[in-house]
Short mmCIF file of C-alpha atoms in Angstrom, two decimals:
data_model
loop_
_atom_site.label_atom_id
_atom_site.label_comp_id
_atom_site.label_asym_id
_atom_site.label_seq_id
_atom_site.Cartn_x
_atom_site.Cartn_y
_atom_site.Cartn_z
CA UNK A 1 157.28 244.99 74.34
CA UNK A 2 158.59 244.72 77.59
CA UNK A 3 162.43 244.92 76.82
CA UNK A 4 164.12 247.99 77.82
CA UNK A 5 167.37 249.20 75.34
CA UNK A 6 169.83 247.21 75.94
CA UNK A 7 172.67 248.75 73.76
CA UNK A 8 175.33 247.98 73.73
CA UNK A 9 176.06 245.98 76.46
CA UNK A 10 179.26 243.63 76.10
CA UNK A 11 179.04 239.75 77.97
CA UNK A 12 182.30 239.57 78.70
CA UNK A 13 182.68 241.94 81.34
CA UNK A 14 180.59 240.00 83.39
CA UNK A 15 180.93 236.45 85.19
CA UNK A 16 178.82 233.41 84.43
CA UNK A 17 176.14 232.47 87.24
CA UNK A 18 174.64 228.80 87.86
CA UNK A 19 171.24 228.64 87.04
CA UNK A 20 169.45 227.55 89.68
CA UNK A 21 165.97 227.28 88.55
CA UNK A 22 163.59 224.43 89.31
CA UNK A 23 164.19 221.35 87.16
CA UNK A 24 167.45 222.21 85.66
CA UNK A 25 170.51 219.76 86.05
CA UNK A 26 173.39 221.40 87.76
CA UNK A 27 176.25 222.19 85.27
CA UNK A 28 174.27 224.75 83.21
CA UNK A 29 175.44 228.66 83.63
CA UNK A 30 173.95 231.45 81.95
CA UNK A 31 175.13 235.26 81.49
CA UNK A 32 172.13 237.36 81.45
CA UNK A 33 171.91 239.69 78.09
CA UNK A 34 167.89 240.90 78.09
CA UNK A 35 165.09 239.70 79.55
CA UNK A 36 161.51 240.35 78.91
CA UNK A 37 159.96 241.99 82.51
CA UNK A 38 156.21 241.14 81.83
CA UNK A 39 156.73 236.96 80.67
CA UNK A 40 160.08 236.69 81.34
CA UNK A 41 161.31 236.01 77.93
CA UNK A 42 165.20 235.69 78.01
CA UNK A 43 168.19 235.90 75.95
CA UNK A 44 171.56 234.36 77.33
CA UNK A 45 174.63 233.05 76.72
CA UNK A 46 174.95 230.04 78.20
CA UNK A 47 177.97 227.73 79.32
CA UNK A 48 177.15 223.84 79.65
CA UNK A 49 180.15 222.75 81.82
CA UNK A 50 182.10 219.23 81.09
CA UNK A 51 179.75 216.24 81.93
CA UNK A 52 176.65 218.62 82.08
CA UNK A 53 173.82 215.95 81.21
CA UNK A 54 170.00 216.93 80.56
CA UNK A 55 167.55 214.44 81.25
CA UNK A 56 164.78 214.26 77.92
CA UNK A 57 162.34 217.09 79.10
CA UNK A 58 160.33 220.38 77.87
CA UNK A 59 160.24 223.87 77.98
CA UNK A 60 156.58 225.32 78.89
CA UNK A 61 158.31 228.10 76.08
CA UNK A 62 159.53 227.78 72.57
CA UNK A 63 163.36 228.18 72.58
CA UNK A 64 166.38 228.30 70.44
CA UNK A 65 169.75 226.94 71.19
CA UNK A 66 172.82 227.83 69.39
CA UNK A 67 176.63 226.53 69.80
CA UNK A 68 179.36 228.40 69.79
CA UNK A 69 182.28 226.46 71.23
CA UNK A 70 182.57 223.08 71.98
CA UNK A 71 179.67 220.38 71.42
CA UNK A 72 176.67 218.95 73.02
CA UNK A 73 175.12 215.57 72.15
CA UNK A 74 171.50 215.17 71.85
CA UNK A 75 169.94 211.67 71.62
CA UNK A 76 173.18 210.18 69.20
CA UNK A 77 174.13 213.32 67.38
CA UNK A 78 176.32 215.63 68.08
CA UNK A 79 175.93 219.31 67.44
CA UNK A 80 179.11 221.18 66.79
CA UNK A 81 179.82 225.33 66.75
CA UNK A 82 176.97 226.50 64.35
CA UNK A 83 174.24 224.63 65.35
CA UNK A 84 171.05 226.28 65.34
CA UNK A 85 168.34 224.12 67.47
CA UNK A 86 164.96 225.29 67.54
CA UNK A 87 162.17 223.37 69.71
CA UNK A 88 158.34 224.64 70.11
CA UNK A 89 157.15 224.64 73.69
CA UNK A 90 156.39 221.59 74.72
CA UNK A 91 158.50 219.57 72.64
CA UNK A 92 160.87 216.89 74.59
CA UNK A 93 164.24 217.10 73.45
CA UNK A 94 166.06 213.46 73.27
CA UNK A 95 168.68 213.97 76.47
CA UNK A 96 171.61 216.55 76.03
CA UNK A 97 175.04 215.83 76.94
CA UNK A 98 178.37 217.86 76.73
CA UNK A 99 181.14 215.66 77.77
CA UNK A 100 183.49 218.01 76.76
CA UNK A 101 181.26 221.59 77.65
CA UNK A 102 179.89 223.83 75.47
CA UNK A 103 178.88 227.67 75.12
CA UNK A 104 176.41 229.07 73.11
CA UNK A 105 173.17 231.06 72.95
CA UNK A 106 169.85 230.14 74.36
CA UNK A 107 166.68 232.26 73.85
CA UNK A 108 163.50 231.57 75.36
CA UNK A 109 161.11 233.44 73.56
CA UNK A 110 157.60 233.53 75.22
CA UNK A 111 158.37 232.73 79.16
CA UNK A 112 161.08 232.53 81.72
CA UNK A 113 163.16 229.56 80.91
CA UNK A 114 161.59 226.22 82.25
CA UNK A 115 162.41 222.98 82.20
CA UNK A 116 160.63 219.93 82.97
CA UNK A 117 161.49 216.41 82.58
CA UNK A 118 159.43 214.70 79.94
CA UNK A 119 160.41 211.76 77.93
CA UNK A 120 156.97 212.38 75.47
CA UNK A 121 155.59 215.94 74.38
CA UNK A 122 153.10 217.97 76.16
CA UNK A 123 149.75 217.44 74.14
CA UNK A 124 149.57 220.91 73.02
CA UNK A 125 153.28 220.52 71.58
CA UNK A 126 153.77 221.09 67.70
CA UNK A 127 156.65 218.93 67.00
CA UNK A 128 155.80 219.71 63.19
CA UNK A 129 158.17 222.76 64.06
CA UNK A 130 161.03 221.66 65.18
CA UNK A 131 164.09 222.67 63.49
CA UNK A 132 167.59 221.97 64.02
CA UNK A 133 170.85 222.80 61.02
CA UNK A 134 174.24 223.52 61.65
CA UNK A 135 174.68 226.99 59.93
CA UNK A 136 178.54 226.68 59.55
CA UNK A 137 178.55 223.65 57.24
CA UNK A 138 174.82 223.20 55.89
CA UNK A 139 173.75 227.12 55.14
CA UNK A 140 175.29 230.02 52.46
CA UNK A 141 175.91 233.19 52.64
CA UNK A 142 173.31 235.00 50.73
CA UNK A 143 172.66 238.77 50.59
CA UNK A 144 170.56 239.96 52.24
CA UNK A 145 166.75 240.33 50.90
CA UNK A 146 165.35 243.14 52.67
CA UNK A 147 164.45 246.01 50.50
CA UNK A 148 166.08 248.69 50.91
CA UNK A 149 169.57 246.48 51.30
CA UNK A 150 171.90 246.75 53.58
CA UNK A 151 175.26 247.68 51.65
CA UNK A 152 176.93 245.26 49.94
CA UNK A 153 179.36 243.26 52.34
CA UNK A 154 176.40 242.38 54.60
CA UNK A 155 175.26 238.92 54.08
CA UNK A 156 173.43 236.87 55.75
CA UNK A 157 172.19 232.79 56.29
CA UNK A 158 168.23 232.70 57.36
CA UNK A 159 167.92 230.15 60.69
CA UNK A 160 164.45 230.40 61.07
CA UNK A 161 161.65 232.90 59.30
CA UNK A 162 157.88 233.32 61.12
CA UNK A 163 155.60 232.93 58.30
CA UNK A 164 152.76 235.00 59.96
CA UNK A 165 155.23 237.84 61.71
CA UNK A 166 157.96 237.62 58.93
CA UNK A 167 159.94 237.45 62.18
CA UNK A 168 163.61 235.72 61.78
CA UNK A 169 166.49 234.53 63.63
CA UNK A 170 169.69 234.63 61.33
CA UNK A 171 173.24 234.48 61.17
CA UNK A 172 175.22 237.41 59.75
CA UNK A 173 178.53 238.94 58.75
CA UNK A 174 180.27 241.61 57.89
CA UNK A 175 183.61 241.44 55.55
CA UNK A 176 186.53 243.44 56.70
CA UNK A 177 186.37 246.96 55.73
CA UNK A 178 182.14 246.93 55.33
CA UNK A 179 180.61 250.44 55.52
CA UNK A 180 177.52 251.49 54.85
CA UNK A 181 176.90 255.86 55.16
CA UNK A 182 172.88 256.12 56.52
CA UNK A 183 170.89 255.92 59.07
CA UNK A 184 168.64 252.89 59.86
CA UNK A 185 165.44 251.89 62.15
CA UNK A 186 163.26 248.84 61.98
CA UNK A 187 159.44 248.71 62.85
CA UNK A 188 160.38 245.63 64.78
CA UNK A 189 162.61 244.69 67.49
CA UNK A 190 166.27 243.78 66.51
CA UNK A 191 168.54 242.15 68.62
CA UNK A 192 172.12 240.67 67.97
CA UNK A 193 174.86 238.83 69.42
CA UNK A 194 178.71 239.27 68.20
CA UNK A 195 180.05 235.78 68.29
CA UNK A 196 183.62 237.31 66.20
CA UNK A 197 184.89 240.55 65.64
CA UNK A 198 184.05 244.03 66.24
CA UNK A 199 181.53 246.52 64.31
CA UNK A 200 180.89 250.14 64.65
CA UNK A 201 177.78 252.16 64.61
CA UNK A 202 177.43 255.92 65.02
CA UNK A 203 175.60 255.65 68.08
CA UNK A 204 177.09 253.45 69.87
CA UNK A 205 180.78 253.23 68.79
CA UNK A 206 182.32 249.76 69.24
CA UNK A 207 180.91 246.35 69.46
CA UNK A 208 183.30 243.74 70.21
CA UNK A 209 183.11 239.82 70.25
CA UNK A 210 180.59 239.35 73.03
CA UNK A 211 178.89 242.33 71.87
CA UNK A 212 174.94 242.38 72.44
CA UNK A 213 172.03 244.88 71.96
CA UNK A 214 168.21 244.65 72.41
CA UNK A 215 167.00 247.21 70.11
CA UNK A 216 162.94 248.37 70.36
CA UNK A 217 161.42 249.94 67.32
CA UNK A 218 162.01 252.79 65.62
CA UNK A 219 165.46 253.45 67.33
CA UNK A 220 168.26 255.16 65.34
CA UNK A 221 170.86 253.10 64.03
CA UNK A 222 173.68 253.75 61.87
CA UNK A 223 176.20 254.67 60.08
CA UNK A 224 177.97 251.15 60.27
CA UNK A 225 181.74 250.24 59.67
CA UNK A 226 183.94 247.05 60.14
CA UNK A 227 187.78 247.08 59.88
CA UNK A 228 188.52 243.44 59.93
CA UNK A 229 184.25 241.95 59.59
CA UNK A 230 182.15 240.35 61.90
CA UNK A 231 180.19 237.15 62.75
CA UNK A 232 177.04 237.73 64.32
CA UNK A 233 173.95 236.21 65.29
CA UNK A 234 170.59 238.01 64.47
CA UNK A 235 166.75 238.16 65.68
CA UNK A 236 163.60 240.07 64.95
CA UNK A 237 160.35 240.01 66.09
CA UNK A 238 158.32 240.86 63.30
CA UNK A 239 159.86 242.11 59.61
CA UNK A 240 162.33 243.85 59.01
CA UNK A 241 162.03 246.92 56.73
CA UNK A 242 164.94 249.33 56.38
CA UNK A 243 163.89 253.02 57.02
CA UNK A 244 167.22 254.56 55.89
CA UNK A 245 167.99 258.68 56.48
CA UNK A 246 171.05 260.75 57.24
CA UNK A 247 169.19 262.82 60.32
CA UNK A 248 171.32 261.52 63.37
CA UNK A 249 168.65 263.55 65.54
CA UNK A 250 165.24 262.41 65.12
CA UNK A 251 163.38 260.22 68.01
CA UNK A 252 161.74 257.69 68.11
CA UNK A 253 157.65 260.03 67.72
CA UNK A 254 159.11 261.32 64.22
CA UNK A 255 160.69 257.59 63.09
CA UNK A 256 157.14 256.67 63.73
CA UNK A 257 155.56 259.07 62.36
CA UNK A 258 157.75 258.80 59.04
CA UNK A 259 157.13 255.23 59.08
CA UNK A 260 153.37 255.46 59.30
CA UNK A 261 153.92 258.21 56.26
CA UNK A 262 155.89 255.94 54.41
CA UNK A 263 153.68 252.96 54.79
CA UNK A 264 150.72 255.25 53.47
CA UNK A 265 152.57 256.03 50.59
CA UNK A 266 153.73 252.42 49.80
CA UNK A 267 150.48 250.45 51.14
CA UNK A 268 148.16 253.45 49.83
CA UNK A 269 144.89 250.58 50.14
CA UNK A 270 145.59 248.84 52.85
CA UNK A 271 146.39 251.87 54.74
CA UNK A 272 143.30 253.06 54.40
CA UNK A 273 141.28 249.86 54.98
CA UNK A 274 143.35 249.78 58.48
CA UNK A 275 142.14 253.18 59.83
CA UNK A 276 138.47 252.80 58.22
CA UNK A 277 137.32 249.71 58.85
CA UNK A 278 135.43 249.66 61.83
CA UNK A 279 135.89 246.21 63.95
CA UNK A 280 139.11 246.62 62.76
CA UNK A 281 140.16 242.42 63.83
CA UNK A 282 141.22 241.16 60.37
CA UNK A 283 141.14 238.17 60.22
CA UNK A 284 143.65 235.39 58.61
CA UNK A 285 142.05 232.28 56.64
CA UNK A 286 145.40 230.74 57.02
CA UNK A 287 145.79 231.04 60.92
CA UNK A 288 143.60 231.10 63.68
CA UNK A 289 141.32 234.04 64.34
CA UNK A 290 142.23 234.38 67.60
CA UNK A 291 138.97 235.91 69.51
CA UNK A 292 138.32 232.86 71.17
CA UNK A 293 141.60 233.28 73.32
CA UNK A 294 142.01 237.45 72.96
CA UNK A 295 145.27 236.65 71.64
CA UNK A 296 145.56 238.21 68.69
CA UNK A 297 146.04 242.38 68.47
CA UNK A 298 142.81 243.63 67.31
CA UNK A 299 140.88 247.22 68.54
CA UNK A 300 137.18 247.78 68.27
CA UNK A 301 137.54 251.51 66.13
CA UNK A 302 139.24 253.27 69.57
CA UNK A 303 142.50 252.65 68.86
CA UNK A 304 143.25 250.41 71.94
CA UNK A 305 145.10 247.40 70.47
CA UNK A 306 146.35 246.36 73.85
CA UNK A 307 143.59 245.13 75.61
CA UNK A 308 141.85 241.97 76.94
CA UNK A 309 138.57 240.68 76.93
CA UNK A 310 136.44 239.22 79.81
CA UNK A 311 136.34 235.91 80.00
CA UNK A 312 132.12 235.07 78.77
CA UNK A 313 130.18 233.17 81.42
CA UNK A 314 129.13 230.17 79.63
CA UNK A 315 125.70 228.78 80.56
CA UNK A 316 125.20 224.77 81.82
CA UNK B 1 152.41 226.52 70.28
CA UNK B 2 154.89 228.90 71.42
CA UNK B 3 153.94 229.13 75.02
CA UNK B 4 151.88 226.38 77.60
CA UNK B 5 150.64 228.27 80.24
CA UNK B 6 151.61 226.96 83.30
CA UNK B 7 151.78 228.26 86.89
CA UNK B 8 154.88 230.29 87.76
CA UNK B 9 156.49 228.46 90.68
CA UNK B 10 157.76 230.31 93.56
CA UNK B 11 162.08 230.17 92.81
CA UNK B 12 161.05 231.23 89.65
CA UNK B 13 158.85 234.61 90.61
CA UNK B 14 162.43 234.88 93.01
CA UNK B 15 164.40 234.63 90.53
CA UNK B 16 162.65 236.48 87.93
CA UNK B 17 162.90 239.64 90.49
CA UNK B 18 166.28 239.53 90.93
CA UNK B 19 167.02 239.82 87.12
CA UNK B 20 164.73 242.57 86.48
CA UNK B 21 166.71 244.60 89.41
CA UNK B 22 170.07 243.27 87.78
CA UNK B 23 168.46 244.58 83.90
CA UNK B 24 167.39 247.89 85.61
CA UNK B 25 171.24 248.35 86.79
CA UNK B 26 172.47 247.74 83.33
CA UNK B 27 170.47 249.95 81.65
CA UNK B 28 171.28 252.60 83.58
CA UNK B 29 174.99 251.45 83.33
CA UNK B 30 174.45 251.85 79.46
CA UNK B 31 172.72 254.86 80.18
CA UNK B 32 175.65 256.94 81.75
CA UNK B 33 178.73 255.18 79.60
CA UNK B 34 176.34 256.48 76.24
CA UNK B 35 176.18 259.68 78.21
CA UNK B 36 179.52 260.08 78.21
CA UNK B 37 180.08 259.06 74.82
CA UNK B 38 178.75 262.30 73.50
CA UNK B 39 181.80 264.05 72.65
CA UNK B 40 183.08 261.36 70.27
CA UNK B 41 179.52 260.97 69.04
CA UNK B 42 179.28 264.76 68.20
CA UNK B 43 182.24 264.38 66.44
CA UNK B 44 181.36 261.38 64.17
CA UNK B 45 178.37 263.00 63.47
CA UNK B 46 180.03 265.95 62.18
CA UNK B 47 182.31 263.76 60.17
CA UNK B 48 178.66 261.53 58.71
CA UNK B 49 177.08 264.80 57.75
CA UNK B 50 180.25 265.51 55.45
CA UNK B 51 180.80 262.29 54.50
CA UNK B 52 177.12 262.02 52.94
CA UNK B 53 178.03 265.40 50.84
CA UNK B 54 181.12 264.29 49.29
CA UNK B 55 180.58 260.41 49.08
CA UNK B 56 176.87 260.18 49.56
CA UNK B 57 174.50 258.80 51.56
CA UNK B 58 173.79 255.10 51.06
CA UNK B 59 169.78 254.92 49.58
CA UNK B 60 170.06 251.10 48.49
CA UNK B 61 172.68 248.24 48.49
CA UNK B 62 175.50 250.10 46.58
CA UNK B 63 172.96 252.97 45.46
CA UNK B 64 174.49 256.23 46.91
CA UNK B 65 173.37 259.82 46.08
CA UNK B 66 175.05 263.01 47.14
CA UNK B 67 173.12 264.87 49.79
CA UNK B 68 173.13 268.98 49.22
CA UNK B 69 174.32 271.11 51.56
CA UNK B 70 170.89 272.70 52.20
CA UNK B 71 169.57 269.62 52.94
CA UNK B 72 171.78 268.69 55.85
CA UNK B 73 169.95 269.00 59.24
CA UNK B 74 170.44 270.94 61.82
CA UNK B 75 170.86 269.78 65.45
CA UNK B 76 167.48 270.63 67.37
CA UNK B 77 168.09 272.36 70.88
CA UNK B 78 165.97 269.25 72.85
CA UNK B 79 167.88 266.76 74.98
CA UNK B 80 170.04 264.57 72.35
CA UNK B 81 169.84 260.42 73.56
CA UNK B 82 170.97 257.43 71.68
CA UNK B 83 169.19 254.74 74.59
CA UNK B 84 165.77 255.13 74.73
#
C-alpha cells in the first residue's frame, strides 16, 4: 500500500489540469484525488472537453471509467451519466468521442495512466474481462451484503466484484436522514467519491458533492449521518468486513490487533493453519500459483510477506 | 492481466514526481484542517458516547444494544489523530 490518507479531501476546490502525458489526445483534463507513489496507480476525476476524440488504443494498466455528466461515444454507443466501463490492461477500446464533453471518474489501478494507440489488443490482454453497464438504468439498489450491515438506509449496486480479492467497485447511497451510531474499520482499503450530496462522519465532519477519501486499513470510521442522502461511488481492494465499536480512540496497532483476535475467533482452523504451516505459500487450484513470477504474497515461516525472489539463472 | 509491464518513459517519471510532491502537500493540508477540527470533534464525541447509552450503539443493520455506562471508554492521554 503505497497510498497515504487522503481524507477528506474535496475536488472542487481545486482547478482541472491538461494531461499532458505521452500518447494522450489533447482535450482530456484530470483533477488529481490519490495516487499510488510506488506504481503510480491513480484515481481522478476527469473532464473530456467538447470534441475530445480518442484514437482506439490501450492502457499498459487495467482501468475503470465512469460518467458523471454529459456523454462519451465509444465505437457506436453512447455511454450516458452512470456508466461504469471497465477494460483489463491491454484491451483496445473502440475510439472514444465526446462531442458534447463529459466528466467522470477514471481509475487506473495497477500503473500510472498510459495510453497507447492500438487498434488490436496487446497479446497478454484478457478481453474475457471486460465489463461495461450503465448503473443508473440497468442496476438496483440492493442492501448491502456485508455482514455485519451497514444500517438500514445504506444500499448499494455492485459494479464490479474480484473473485480472488473479494475486492469491489460499487455505487452507493444514502437516503435522507441515514444514521448509523458505531464505529467502523475495514481490513482493506476503502475509497469513495461523492458524486451528490453531503454525508457526515465523526472524524471527519462533512463530505460534500465532490467529496473524496483514500482510506488504508484499519482506520477509524464512523458514526455516519445524512440529512438530505447521498450518491456515491465506492472501491475496495480486498473484502470488506465491518469491524464495528463505539471506542472513538483506538489506532490503527489495536484495530489490528482486534481484527487478528476476531479472525481467530471466527476462522478458529484456518487461523491456525496460517501461523503453523511452515512454507506458508498456499496455494489456489483455481488461480495461478504465482512462484514462477514472485507475485503472489507468500513468507517462508519468518513472517516477511513482502519480499522478492532472485531471478534463477537458467542453464543453456 | 491487470498490469503489462512496460518501460516508464521519461514525461511520465516527470510527471509522476510532480504529483507525488502535489499528494505530499495535500496530505499535510488535510493534516492541519483535521488538526483543527478537534474541538468540534471532541464535542461530537462526547455527544456519540451518550448517544450509544440512551439509543444504543448500532451492532448489525437495525440491531442496536444499549452500551452501560461502565463500559464507555475513557480518552487515553497519547496524541489523539484521525489521518494516519
Amino acid at each position: 500500500m503505497a497510498r497515504p490518507h487522503i481524507e477528506p479531501f474535496v475536488d472542487r476546490d481545486v482547478p482541472f489540469k491538461k494531461m499532458t502525458l505521452p500518447g494522450f489526445p489533447k482535450g482530456m483534463q484530470y483533477k488529481m484525488l490519490s495516487l499510488d507513489t510506488d506504481n503510480g496507480a491513480s484515481s481522478m476525476t476527469v473532464l473530456f472537453e467538447p470534441g475530445y476524440k480518442q484514437p482506439p488504443g490501450m492502457s499498459y494498466t487495467e482501468y475503470e471509467l465512469f460518467i458523471m455528466s454529459g456523454s462519451v461515444t465509444i465505437g457506436e454507443k453512447v455511454w450516458g451519466p452512470g456508466s461504469y466501463i471497465f477494460v483489463p490492461a491491454g484491451v483496445a477500446l473502440e475510439p472514444l468521442s465526446s462531442p458534447r464533453g463529459a466528466t467522470g471518474l477514471i481509475f487506473y489501478n495497477y500503473g500510472e495512466p498510459s495510453f497507447v494507440e492500438s487498434d488490436s489488443d496487446h497479446p497478454q490482454a484478457e478481453r474475457d474481462r471486460f465489463a461495461a453497464v450503465n448503473a443508473y438504468d440497468n442496476l438496483h439498489w440492493t442492501s448491502t451484503n456485508f455482514f455485519p450491515a451497514t444500517a438500514p438506509g445504506c444500499m448499494v449496486k455492485i459494479l464490479r466484484f474480484d473473485p480472488r480479492t473479494h475486492g469491489f467497485t460499487f455505487m452507493y447511497c444514502m437516503t435522507p436522514n441515514f444514521w448509523q451510531d458505531n464505529i467502523s474499520y475495514h481490513d482493506c482499503c476503502e475509497e469513495a467519491y461523492h458524486i451528490w450530496g453531503t454525508s457526515w462522519m465523526m472524524q471527519f465532519g462533512d463530505l460534500p458533492t465532490g467529496g473524496y477519501f483514500w482510506r488504508p486499513p484499519y482506520i477509524n470510521h464512523g458514526a455516519f449521518a445524512s440529512k438530505l442522502g447521498i450518491l456515491a461511488i465506492g472501491r475496495t481492494d480486498t473484502q470488506l468486513y465491518n469491524h464495528f465499536h463505539f471506542n472513538p480512540w483506538t489506532n490503527i496497532e489495536e484495530n489490528q490487533e482486534r481484527a487478528a483476535s476476531r479472525m481467530l475467533h471466527r476462522n478458529p482452523e484456518m487461523y491456525k493453519w496460517v501461523n503453523t504451516h511452515g512454507h506458508n505459500h498456499p496455494i489456489d487450484f483455481e488461480f495461478d500459483h504465482g512462484h514462477s513470477h514472485g507475485d503472489r504474497p507468500h513468507h517462508h515461516g519468518d513472517g516477511m510477506v513482502e519480499h522478492k525472489h532472485k531471478k534463477k539463472r537458467r542453464r543453456r | 492481466m491487470k498490469f503489462i509491464e512496460n518501460k516508464r518513459s521519461r514525461e511520465a517519471e516527470a510527471w509522476l514526481k510532480k504529483e507525488i510532491a502535489e499528494q505530499k502537500r495535500r496530505y499535510r493540508k488535510i493534516v492541519d484542517e483535521q488538526e483543527a477540527l478537534s474541538p468540534k470533534r471532541d464535542k461530537w464525541i462526547a455527544d456519540f458516547l451518550q448517544r450509544i447509552q440512551t439509543r444504543g450503539v448500532h451492532t448489525h443493520y437495525d440491531q442496536m444494544r444499549k452500551v452501560r455506562p461502565e463500559e464507555i471508554p475513557v480518552k487515553p492521554k497519547r496524541k489523539f489523530k484521525v489521518v494516519f
